[in-house]
mmCIF file of C-alpha atoms and ligand atoms in Angstrom:
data_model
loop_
_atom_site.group_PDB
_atom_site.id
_atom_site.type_symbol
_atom_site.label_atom_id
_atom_site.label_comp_id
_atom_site.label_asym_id
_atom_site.label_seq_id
_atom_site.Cartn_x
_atom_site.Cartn_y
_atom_site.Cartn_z
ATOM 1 C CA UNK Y 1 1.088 -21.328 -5.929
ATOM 2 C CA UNK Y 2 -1.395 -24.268 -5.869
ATOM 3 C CA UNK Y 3 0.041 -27.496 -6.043
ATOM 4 C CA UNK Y 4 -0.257 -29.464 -9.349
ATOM 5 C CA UNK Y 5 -3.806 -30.635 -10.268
ATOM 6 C CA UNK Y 6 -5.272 -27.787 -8.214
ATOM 7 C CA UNK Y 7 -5.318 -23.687 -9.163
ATOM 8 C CA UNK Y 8 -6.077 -20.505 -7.094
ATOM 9 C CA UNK Y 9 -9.423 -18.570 -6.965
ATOM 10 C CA UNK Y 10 -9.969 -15.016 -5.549
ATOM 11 C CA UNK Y 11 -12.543 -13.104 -4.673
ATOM 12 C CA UNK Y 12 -12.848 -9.308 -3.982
ATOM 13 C CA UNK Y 13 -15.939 -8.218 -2.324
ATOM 14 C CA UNK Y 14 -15.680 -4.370 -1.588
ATOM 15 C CA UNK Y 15 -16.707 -3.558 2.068
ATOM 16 C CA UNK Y 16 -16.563 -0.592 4.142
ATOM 17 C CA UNK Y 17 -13.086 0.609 5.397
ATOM 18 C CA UNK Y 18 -12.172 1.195 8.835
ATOM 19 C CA UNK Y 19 -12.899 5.281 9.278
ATOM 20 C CA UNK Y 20 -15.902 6.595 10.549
ATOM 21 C CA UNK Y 21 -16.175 4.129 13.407
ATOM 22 C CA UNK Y 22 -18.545 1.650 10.687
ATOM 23 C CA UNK Y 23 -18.586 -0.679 13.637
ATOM 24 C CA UNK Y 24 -17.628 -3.848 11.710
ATOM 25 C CA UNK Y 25 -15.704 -6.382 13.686
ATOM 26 C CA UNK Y 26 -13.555 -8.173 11.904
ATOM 27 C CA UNK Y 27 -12.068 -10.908 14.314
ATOM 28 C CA UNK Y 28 -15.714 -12.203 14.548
ATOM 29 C CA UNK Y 29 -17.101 -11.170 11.169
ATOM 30 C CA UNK Y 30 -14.734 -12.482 8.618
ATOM 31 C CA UNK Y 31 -15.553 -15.837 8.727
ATOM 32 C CA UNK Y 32 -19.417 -15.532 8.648
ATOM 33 C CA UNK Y 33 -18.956 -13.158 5.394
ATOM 34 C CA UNK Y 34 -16.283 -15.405 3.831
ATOM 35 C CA UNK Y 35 -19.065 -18.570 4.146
ATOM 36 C CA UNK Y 36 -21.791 -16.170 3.010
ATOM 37 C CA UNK Y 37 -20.000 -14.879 -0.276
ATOM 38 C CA UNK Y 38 -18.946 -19.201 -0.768
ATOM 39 C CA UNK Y 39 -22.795 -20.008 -0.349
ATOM 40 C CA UNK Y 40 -23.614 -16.835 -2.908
ATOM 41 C CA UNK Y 41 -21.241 -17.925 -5.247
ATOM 42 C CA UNK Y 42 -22.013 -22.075 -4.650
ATOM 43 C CA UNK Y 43 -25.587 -20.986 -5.864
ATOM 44 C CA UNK Y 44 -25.559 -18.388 -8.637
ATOM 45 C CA UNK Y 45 -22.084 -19.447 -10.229
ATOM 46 C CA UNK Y 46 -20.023 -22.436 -9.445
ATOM 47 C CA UNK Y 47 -21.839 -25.518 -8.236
ATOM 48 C CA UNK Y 48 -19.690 -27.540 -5.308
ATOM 49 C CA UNK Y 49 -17.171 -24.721 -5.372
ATOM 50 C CA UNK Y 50 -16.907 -25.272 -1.163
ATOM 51 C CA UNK Y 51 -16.318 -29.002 -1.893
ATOM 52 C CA UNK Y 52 -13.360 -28.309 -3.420
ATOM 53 C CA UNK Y 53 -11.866 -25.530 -1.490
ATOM 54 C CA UNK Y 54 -8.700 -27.048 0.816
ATOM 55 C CA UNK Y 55 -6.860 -23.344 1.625
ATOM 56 C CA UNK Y 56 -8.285 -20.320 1.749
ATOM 57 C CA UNK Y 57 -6.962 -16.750 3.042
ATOM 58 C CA UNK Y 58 -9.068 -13.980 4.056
ATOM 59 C CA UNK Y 59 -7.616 -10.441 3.835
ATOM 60 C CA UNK Y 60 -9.876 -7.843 5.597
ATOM 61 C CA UNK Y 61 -9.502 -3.780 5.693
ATOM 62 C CA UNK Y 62 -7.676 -5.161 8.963
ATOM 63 C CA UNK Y 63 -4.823 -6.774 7.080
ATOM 64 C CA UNK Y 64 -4.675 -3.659 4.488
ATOM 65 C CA UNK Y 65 -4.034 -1.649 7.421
ATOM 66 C CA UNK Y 66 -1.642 -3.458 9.026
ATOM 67 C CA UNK Y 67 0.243 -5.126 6.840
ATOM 68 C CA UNK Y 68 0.082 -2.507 3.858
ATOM 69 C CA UNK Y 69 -0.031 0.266 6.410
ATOM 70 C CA UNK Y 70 -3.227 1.462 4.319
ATOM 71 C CA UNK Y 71 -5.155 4.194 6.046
ATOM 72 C CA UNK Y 72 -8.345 3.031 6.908
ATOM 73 C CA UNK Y 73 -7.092 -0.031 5.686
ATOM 74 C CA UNK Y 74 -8.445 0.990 2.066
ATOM 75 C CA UNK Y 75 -7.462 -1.567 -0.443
ATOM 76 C CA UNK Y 76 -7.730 1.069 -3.256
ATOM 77 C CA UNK Y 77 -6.517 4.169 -1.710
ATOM 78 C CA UNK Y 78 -8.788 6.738 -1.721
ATOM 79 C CA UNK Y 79 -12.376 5.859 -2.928
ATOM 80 C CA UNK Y 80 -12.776 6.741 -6.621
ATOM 81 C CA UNK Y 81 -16.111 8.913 -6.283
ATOM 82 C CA UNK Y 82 -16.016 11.490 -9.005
ATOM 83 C CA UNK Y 83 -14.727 14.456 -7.107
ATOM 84 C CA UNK Y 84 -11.740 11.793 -6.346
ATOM 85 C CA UNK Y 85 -10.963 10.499 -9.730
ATOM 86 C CA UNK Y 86 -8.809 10.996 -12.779
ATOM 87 C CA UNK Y 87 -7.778 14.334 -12.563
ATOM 88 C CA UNK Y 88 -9.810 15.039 -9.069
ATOM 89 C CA UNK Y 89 -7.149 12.828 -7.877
ATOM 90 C CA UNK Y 90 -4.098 14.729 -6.247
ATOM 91 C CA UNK Y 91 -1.917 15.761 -8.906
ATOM 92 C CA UNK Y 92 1.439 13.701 -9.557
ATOM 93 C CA UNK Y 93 3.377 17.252 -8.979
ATOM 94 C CA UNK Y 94 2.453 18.025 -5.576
ATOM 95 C CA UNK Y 95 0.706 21.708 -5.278
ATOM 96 C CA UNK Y 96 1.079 21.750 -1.887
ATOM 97 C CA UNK Y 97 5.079 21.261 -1.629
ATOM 98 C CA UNK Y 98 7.545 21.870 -4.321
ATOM 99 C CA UNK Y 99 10.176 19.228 -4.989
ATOM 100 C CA UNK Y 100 7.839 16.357 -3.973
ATOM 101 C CA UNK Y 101 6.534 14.135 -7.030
ATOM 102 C CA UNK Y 102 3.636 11.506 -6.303
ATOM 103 C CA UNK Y 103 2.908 8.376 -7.902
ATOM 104 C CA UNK Y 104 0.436 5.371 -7.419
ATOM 105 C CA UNK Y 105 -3.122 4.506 -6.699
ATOM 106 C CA UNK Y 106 -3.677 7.684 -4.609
ATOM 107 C CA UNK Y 107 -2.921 9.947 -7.217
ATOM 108 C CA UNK Y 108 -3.726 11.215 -10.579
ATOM 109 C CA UNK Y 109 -4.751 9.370 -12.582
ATOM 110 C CA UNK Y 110 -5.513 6.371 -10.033
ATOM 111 C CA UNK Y 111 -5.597 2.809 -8.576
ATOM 112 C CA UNK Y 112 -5.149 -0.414 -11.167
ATOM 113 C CA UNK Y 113 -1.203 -1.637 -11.991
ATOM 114 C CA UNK Y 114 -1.344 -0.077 -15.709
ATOM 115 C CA UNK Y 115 -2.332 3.707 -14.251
ATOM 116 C CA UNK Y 116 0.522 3.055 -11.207
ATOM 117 C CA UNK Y 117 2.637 2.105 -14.207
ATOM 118 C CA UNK Y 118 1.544 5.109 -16.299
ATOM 119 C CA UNK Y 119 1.689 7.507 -13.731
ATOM 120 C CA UNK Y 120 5.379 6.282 -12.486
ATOM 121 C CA UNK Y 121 6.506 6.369 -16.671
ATOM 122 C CA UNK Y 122 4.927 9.966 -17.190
ATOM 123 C CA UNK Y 123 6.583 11.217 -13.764
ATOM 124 C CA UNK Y 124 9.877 10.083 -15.274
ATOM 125 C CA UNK Y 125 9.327 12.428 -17.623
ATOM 126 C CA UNK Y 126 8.205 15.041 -15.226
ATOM 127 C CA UNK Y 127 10.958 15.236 -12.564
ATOM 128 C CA UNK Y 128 13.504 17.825 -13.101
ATOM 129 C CA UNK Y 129 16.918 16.314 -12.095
ATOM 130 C CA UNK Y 130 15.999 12.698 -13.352
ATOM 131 C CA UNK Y 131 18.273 10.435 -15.099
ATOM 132 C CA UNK Y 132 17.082 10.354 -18.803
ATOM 133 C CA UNK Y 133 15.155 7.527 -19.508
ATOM 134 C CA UNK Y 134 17.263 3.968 -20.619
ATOM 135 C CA UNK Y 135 16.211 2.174 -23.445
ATOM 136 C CA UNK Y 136 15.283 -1.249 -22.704
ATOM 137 C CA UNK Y 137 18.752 -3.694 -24.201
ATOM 138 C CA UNK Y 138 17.518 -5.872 -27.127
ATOM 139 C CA UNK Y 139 18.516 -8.699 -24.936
ATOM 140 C CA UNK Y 140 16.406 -7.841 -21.715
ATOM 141 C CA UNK Y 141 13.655 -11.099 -21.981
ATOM 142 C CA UNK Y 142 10.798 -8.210 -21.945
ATOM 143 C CA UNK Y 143 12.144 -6.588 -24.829
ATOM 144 C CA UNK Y 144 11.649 -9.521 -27.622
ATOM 145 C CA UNK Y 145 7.949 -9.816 -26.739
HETATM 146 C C1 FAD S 1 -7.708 -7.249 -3.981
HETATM 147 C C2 FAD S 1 -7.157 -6.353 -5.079
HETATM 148 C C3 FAD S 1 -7.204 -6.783 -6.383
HETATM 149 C C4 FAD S 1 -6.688 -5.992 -7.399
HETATM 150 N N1 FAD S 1 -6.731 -6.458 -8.684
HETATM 151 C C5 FAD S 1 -6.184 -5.724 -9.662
HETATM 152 C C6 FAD S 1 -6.167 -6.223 -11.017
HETATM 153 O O1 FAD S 1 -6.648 -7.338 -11.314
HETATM 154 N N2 FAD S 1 -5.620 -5.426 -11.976
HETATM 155 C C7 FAD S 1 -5.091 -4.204 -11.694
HETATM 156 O O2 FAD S 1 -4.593 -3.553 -12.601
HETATM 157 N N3 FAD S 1 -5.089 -3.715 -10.430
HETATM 158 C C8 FAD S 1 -5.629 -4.438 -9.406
HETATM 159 N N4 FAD S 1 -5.630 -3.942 -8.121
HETATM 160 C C9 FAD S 1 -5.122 -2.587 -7.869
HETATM 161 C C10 FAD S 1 -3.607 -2.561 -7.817
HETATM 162 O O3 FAD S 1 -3.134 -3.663 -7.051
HETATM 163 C C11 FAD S 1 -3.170 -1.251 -7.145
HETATM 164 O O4 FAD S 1 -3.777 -0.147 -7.777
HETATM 165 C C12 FAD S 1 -1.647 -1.085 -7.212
HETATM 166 O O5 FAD S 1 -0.980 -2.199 -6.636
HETATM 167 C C13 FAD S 1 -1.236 0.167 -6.472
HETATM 168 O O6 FAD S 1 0.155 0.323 -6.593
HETATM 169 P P1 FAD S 1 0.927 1.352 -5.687
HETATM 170 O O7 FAD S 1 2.364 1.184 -6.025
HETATM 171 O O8 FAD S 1 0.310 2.706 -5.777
HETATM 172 O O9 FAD S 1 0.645 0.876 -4.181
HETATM 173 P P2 FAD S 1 0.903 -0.516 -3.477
HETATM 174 O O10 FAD S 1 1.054 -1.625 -4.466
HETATM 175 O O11 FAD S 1 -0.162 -0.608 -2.430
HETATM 176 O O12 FAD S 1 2.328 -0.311 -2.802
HETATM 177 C C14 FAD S 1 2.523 0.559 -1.708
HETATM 178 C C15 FAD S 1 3.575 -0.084 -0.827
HETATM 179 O O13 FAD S 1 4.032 0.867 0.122
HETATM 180 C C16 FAD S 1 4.171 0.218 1.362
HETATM 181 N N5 FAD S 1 4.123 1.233 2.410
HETATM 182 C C17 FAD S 1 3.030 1.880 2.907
HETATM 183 N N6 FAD S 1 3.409 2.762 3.843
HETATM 184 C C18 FAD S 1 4.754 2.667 3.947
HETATM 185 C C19 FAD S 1 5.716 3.332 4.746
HETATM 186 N N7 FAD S 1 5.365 4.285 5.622
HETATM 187 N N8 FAD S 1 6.997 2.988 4.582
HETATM 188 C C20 FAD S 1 7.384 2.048 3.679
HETATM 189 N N9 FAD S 1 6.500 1.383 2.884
HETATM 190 C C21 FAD S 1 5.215 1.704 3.024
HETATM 191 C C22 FAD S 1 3.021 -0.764 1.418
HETATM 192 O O14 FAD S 1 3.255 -1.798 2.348
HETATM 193 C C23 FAD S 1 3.038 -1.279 -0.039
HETATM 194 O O15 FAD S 1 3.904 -2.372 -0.209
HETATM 195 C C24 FAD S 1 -6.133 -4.721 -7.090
HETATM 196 C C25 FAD S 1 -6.091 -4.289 -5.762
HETATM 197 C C26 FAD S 1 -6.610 -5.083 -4.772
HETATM 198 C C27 FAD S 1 -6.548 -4.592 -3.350
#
């Protein structure tokens, strides 16, 4: 996306989501954290770094809420403490109704593209009345890497 001579930086910062009331406001306190984690990072990591910012984007747990429709606005789905990980995580056959498969971050075994990938592959495997799974052609670009 950056124009030639220039790249792309990101930085996550994990912060509180939007249940429990947690009382951050984000129209006023984005800004002030965004120069605070540029200052942090100016000092301990990469001298002139604001210098040589010309775009930057903030996404809060505001914009995972409403433009991801995230509950809570939880960029990771549901927080991976231990009773909420791996297998803690709901289970991609759903106990509670039958005939409904989950995949993704908020289920077993969790968040990160290969486990989304994983779990979507294994569930493949898992659903009853699925189409068997294709080969990939010899000539699909993929396929000769
Ligand atoms: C800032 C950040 C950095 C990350 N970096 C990495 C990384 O470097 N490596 C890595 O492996 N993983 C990373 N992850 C994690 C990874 O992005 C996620 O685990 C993964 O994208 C989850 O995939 P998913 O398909 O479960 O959900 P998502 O990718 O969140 O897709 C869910 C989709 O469903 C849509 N949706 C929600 N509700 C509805 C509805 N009611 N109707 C229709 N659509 C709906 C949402 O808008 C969204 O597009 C990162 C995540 C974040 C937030």
């Amino acid at each position: 996306m950056a124009p030639e001579g220039d790249d792309t930086f990101y930085v996550l910062s994990p912060v509180p989501h939007l249940g429990h009331d947690n009382g951050v406001n984000w129209a006023t306190e984005a800004e002030p954290y965004r120069q605070k984690m540029l200052k942090m990072l100016e000092e301990r990591l990469l001298p002139g770094l604001s210098s040589r910012v010309t775009e930057s984007l903030v996404f809060t747990p505001e914009t995972f809420r409403d433009v991801y429709l995230s509950p809570f606005g939880a960029g990771f789905s549901m927080e991976p403490r231990i009773l909420q990980s791996a297998w803690f995580r709901p289970h991609n056959i759903s106990e509670e109704l039958p005939g409904l498969y989950l995949a993704g971050a908020g289920t077993h075994p969790g968040a990160g593209v290969p486990g989304v990938i994983g779990t979507a592959e294994v569930l493949a495997t898992l659903v009853p009345d699925a189409p068997p799974r294709r080969a990939v052609p010899a000539d699909f670009p993929m396929a000769a890497e």
